[in-house]
Tab-separated table of C-alpha atoms in Angstrom:
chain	number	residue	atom	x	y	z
A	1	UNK	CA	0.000	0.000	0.000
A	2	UNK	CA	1.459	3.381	-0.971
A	3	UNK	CA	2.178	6.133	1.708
A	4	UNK	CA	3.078	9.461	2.012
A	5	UNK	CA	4.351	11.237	4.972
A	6	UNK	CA	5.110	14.950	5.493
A	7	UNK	CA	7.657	15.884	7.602
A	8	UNK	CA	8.990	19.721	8.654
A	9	UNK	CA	8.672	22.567	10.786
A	10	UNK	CA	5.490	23.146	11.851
A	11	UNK	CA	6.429	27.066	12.937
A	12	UNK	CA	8.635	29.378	10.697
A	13	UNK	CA	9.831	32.719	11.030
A	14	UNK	CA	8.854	35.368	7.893
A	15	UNK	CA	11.618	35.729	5.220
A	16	UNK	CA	13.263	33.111	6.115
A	17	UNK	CA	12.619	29.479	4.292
A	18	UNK	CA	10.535	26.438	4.633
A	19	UNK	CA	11.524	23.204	4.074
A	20	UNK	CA	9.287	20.029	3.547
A	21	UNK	CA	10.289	16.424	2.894
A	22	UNK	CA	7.639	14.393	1.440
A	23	UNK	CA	8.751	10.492	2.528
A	24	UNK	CA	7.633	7.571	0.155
A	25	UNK	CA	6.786	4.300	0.967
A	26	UNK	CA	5.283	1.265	-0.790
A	27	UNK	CA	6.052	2.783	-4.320
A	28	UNK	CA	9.767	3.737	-5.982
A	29	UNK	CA	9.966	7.466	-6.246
A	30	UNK	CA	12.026	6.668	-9.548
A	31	UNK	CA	8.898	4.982	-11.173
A	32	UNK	CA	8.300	5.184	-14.858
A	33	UNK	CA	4.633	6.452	-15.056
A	34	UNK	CA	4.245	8.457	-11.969
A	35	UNK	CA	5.075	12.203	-11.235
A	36	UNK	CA	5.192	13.756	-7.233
A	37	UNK	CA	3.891	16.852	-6.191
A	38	UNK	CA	2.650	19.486	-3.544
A	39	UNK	CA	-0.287	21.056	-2.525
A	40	UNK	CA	-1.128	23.426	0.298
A	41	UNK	CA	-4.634	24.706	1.707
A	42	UNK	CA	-4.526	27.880	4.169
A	43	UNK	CA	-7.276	27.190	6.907
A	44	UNK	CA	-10.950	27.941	5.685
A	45	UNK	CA	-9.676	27.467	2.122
A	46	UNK	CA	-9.283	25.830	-0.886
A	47	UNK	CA	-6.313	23.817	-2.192
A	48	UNK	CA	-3.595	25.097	-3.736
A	49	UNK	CA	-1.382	23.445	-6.401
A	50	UNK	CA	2.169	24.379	-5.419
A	51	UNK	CA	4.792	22.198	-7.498
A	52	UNK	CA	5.256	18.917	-9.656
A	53	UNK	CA	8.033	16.717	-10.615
A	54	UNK	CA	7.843	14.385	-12.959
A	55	UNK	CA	10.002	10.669	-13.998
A	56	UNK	CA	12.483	13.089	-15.857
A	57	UNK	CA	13.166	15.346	-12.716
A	58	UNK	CA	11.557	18.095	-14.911
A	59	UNK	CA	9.573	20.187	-12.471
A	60	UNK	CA	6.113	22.545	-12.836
A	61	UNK	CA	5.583	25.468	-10.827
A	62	UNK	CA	2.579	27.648	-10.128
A	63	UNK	CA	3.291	30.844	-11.841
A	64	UNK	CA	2.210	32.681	-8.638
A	65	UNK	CA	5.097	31.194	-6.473
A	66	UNK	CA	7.449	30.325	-9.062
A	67	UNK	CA	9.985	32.836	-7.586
A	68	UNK	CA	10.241	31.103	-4.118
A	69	UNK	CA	8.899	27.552	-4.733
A	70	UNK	CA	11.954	24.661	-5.365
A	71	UNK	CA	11.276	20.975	-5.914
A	72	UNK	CA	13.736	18.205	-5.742
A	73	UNK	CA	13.886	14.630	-5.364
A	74	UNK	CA	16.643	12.098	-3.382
A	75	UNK	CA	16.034	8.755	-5.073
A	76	UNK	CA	18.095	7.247	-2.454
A	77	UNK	CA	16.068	7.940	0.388
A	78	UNK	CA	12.730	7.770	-1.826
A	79	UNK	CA	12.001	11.315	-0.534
A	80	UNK	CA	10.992	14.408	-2.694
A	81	UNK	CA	11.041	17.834	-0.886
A	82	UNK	CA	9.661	21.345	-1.128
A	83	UNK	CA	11.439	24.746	-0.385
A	84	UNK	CA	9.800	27.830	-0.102
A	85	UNK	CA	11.841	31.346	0.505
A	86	UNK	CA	11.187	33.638	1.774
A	87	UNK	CA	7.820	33.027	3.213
A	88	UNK	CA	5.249	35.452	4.351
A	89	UNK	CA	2.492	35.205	6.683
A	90	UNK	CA	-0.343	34.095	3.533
A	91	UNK	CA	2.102	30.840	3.322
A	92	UNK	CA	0.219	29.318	6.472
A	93	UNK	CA	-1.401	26.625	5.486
A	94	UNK	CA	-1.141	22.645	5.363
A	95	UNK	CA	1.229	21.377	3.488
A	96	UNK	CA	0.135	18.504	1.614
A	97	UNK	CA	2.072	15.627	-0.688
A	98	UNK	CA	1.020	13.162	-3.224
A	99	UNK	CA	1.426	11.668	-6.213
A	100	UNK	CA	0.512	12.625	-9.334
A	101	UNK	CA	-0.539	10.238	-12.658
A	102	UNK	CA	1.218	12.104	-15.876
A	103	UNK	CA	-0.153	13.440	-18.662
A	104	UNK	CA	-2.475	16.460	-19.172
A	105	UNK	CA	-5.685	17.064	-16.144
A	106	UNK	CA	-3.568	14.646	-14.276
A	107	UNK	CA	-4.943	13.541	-11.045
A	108	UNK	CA	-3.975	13.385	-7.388
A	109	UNK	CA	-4.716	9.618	-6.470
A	110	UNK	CA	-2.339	9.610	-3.078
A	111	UNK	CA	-1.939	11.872	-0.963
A	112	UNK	CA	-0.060	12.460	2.721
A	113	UNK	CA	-1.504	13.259	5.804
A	114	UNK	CA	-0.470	16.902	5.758
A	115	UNK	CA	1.222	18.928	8.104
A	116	UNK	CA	0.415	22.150	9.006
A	117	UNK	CA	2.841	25.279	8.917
A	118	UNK	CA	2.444	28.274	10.014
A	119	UNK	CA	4.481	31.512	9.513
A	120	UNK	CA	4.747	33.752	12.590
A	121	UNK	CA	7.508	35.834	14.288
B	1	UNK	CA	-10.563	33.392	-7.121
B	2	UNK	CA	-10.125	30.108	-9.230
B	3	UNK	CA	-10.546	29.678	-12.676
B	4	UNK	CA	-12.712	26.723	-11.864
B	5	UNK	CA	-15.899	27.815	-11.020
B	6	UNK	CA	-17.963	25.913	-8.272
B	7	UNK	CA	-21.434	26.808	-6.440
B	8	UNK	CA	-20.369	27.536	-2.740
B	9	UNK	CA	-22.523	24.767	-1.356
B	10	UNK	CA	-25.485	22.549	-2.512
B	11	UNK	CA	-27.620	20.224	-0.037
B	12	UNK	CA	-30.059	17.686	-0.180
B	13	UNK	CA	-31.278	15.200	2.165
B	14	UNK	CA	-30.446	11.629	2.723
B	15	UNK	CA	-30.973	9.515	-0.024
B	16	UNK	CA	-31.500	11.498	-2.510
B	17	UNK	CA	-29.189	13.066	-5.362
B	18	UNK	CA	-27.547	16.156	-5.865
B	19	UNK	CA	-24.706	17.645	-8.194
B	20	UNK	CA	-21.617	19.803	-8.347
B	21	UNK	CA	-20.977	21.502	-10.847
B	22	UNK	CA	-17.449	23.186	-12.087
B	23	UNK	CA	-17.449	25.410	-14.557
B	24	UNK	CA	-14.192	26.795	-16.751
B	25	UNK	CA	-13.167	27.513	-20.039
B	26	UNK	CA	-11.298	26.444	-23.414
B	27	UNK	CA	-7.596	26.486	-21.879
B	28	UNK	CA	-8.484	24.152	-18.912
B	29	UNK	CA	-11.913	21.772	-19.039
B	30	UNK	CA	-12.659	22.503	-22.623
B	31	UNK	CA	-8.874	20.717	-23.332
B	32	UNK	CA	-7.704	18.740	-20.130
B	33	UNK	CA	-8.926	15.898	-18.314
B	34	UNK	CA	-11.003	16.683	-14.807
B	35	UNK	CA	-10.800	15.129	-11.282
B	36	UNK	CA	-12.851	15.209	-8.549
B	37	UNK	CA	-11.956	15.093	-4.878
B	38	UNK	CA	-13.819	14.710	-1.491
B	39	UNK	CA	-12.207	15.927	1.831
B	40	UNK	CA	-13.898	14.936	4.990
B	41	UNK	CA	-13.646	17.708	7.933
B	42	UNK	CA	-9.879	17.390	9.069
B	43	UNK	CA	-8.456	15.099	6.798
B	44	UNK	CA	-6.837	15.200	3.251
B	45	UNK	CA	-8.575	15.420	0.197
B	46	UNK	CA	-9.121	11.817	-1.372
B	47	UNK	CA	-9.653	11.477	-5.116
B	48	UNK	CA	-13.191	10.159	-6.224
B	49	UNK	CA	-13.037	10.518	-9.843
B	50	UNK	CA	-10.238	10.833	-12.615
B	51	UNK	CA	-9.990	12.029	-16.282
B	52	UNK	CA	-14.051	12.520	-16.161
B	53	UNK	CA	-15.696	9.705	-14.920
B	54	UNK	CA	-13.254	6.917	-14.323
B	55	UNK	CA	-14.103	6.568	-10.681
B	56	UNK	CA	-10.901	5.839	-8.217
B	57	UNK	CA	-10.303	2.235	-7.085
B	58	UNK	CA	-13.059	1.415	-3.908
B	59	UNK	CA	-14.846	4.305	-4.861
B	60	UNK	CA	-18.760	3.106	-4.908
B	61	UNK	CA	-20.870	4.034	-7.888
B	62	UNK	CA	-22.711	6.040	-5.980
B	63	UNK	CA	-20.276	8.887	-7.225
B	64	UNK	CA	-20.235	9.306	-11.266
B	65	UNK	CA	-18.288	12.215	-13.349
B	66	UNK	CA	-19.230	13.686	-16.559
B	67	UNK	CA	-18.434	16.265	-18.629
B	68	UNK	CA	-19.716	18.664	-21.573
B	69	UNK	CA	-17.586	21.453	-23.214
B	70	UNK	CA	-16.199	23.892	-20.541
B	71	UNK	CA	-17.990	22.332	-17.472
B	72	UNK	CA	-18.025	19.137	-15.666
B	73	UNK	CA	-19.913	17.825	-13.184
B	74	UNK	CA	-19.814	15.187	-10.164
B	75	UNK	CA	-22.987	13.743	-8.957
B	76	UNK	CA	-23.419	11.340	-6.181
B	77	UNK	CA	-26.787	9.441	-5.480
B	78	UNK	CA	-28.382	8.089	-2.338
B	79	UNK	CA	-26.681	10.548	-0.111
B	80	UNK	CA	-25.778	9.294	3.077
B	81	UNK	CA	-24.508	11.841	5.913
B	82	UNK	CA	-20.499	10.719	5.392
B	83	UNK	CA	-20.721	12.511	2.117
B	84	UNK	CA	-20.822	15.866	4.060
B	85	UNK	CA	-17.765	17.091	2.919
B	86	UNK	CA	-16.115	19.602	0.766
B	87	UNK	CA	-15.442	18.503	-2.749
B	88	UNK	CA	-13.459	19.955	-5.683
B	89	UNK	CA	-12.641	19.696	-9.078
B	90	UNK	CA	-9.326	20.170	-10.777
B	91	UNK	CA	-7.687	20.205	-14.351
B	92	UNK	CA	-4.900	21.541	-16.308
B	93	UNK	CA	-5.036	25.238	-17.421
B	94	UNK	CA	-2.634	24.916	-20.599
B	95	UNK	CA	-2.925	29.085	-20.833
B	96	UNK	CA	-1.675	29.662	-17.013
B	97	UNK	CA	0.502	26.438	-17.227
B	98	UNK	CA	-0.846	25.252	-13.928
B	99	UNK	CA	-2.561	22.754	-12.438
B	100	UNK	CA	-6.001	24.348	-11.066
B	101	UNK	CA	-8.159	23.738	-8.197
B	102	UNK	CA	-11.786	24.927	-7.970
B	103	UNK	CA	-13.007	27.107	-5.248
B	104	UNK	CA	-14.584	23.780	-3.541
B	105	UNK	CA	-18.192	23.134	-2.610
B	106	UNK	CA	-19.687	22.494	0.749
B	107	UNK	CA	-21.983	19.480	0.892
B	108	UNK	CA	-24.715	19.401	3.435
B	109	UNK	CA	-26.807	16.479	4.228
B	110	UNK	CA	-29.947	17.868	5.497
C-alpha cells in the first residue's frame, strides 16, 4: 500500500525558508509512469497546487510562487522535498504531498496526511 | 478566485441526489482531463473521480463524473450523511501552465 508522509517545521519565522520532505513508501519514487507533487490549503480554504516533478526530474511550478517555490527529489532515500523562501504570513497553510498520474488534467490519487505550517515571528 | 468555477454549497437530504458543478473555459476543461476530490472535515482530500468519470479504485458508484464542453460535473446518489464534505474539481489550465483547483463546494446532508 502506498504512503506518504510529510515531515517539517510546523512554525517558521517570515523571510526566512521552509523546508518540507515528502517520505515515500510502498512505491519507488524513480517509477516510470508516476510524477510527485505538492499542494497546500490555508485554513478555511481551498487547495492550492504548489509544485510537480515528474520521472524526468523536470519540475512545474505555479506561476504565482514560481519565484520562491523549489522541488527536488533524493532517489536514495525515496524522498521528494519542497522549499519555499522567503515566506510570508499568507504561506500558512497545510502542506500537503502526493502523487501525481502524468499526462495532461492529471490527477492526485495519493496523498499524505499533511502537516500544518504556520508563519509567525 | 479560481478559474474553476464551483457553487459555494449545494444540499439535499439523505438519499436522494444532488450535483456539483465546475465550470471553466477552453484552456483548462474545454482541453484537459477533470478530477474530482472529497475531503472529509480534518483530513486530506481523497480522489473520487479521474480524467471525467473513471471513478478511483473502492470508490462506490454512488459517485459518477461527466463532462460537456467547458464544465463538468460530479454527482453522487443516495446521499448518506459521510458525504458531508467539501469537494473539488481540478484540471490543467494549458494558458496559465498550472494545475487548477476549484473554489470547492460544501456538501450538506440535510
Amino acid at each position: 500500500q502506498l504512503q506518504l508522509q510529510e515531515s517539517g517545521p510546523g512554525l517558521v519565522k517570515p523571510s526566512e525558508t521552509l523546508s518540507l520532505t515528502c517520505t515515500v513508501s510502498g512505491d519507488s519514487i524513480s517509477s516510470s509512469y508516476w510524477y510527485w507533487g505538492w499542494i497546500r490549503q490555508p485554513p478555511g480554504k481551498g487547495l492550492e497546487w504548489i509544485t510537480t516533478i515528474n520521472n524526468s526530474w523536470k519540475t512545474y511550478y505555479n506561476p504565482a510562487l514560481k519565484s520562491r517555490v523549489t522541488i527536488s527529489v533524493d532517489t536514495s532515500q525515496n524522498q521528494f522535498s519542497l522549499t519555499l523562501s522567503p515566506v510570508i504570513a499568507a504561506d500558512t497553510a497545510v502542506y500537503y504531498c502526493a502523487r501525481q498520474s502524468s499526462g495532461l488534467g492529471s490527477f492526485h490519487d495519493y496523498w499524505g496526511q499533511g502537516i500544518m505550517v504556520t508563519i509567525s515571528s | 478566485q479560481s478559474v474553476l468555477t464551483q457553487p459555494p454549497s449545494v444540499s439535499a437530504a439523505p438519499g436522494q441526489k444532488v450535483t456539483v458543478s465546475c465550470s471553466g473555459g477552453r484552456s483548462n476543461i474545454g482541453s484537459s482531463f477533470v478530477s474530482w476530490y472529497q475531503q472529509l472535515p480534518g483530513t486530506a482530500p481523497k480522489l473520487l473521480i479521474s480524467e471525467d468519470y473513471k471513478r478511483f479504485s473502492g470508490i462506490p458508484d454512488r459517485f459518477s463524473g461527466s463532462k460537456s464542453g467547458t464544465s463538468a460535473t460530479l454527482g453522487i446518489t443516495g446521499l448518506q450523511s459521510g458525504d458531508e464534505a467539501d469537494y473539488y474539481c481540478a484540471t490543467w489550465d494549458n494558458v496559465l501552465d498550472a494545475l487548477v483547483f476549484g473554489g470547492g463546494t460544501k456538501l450538506t446532508v440535510l
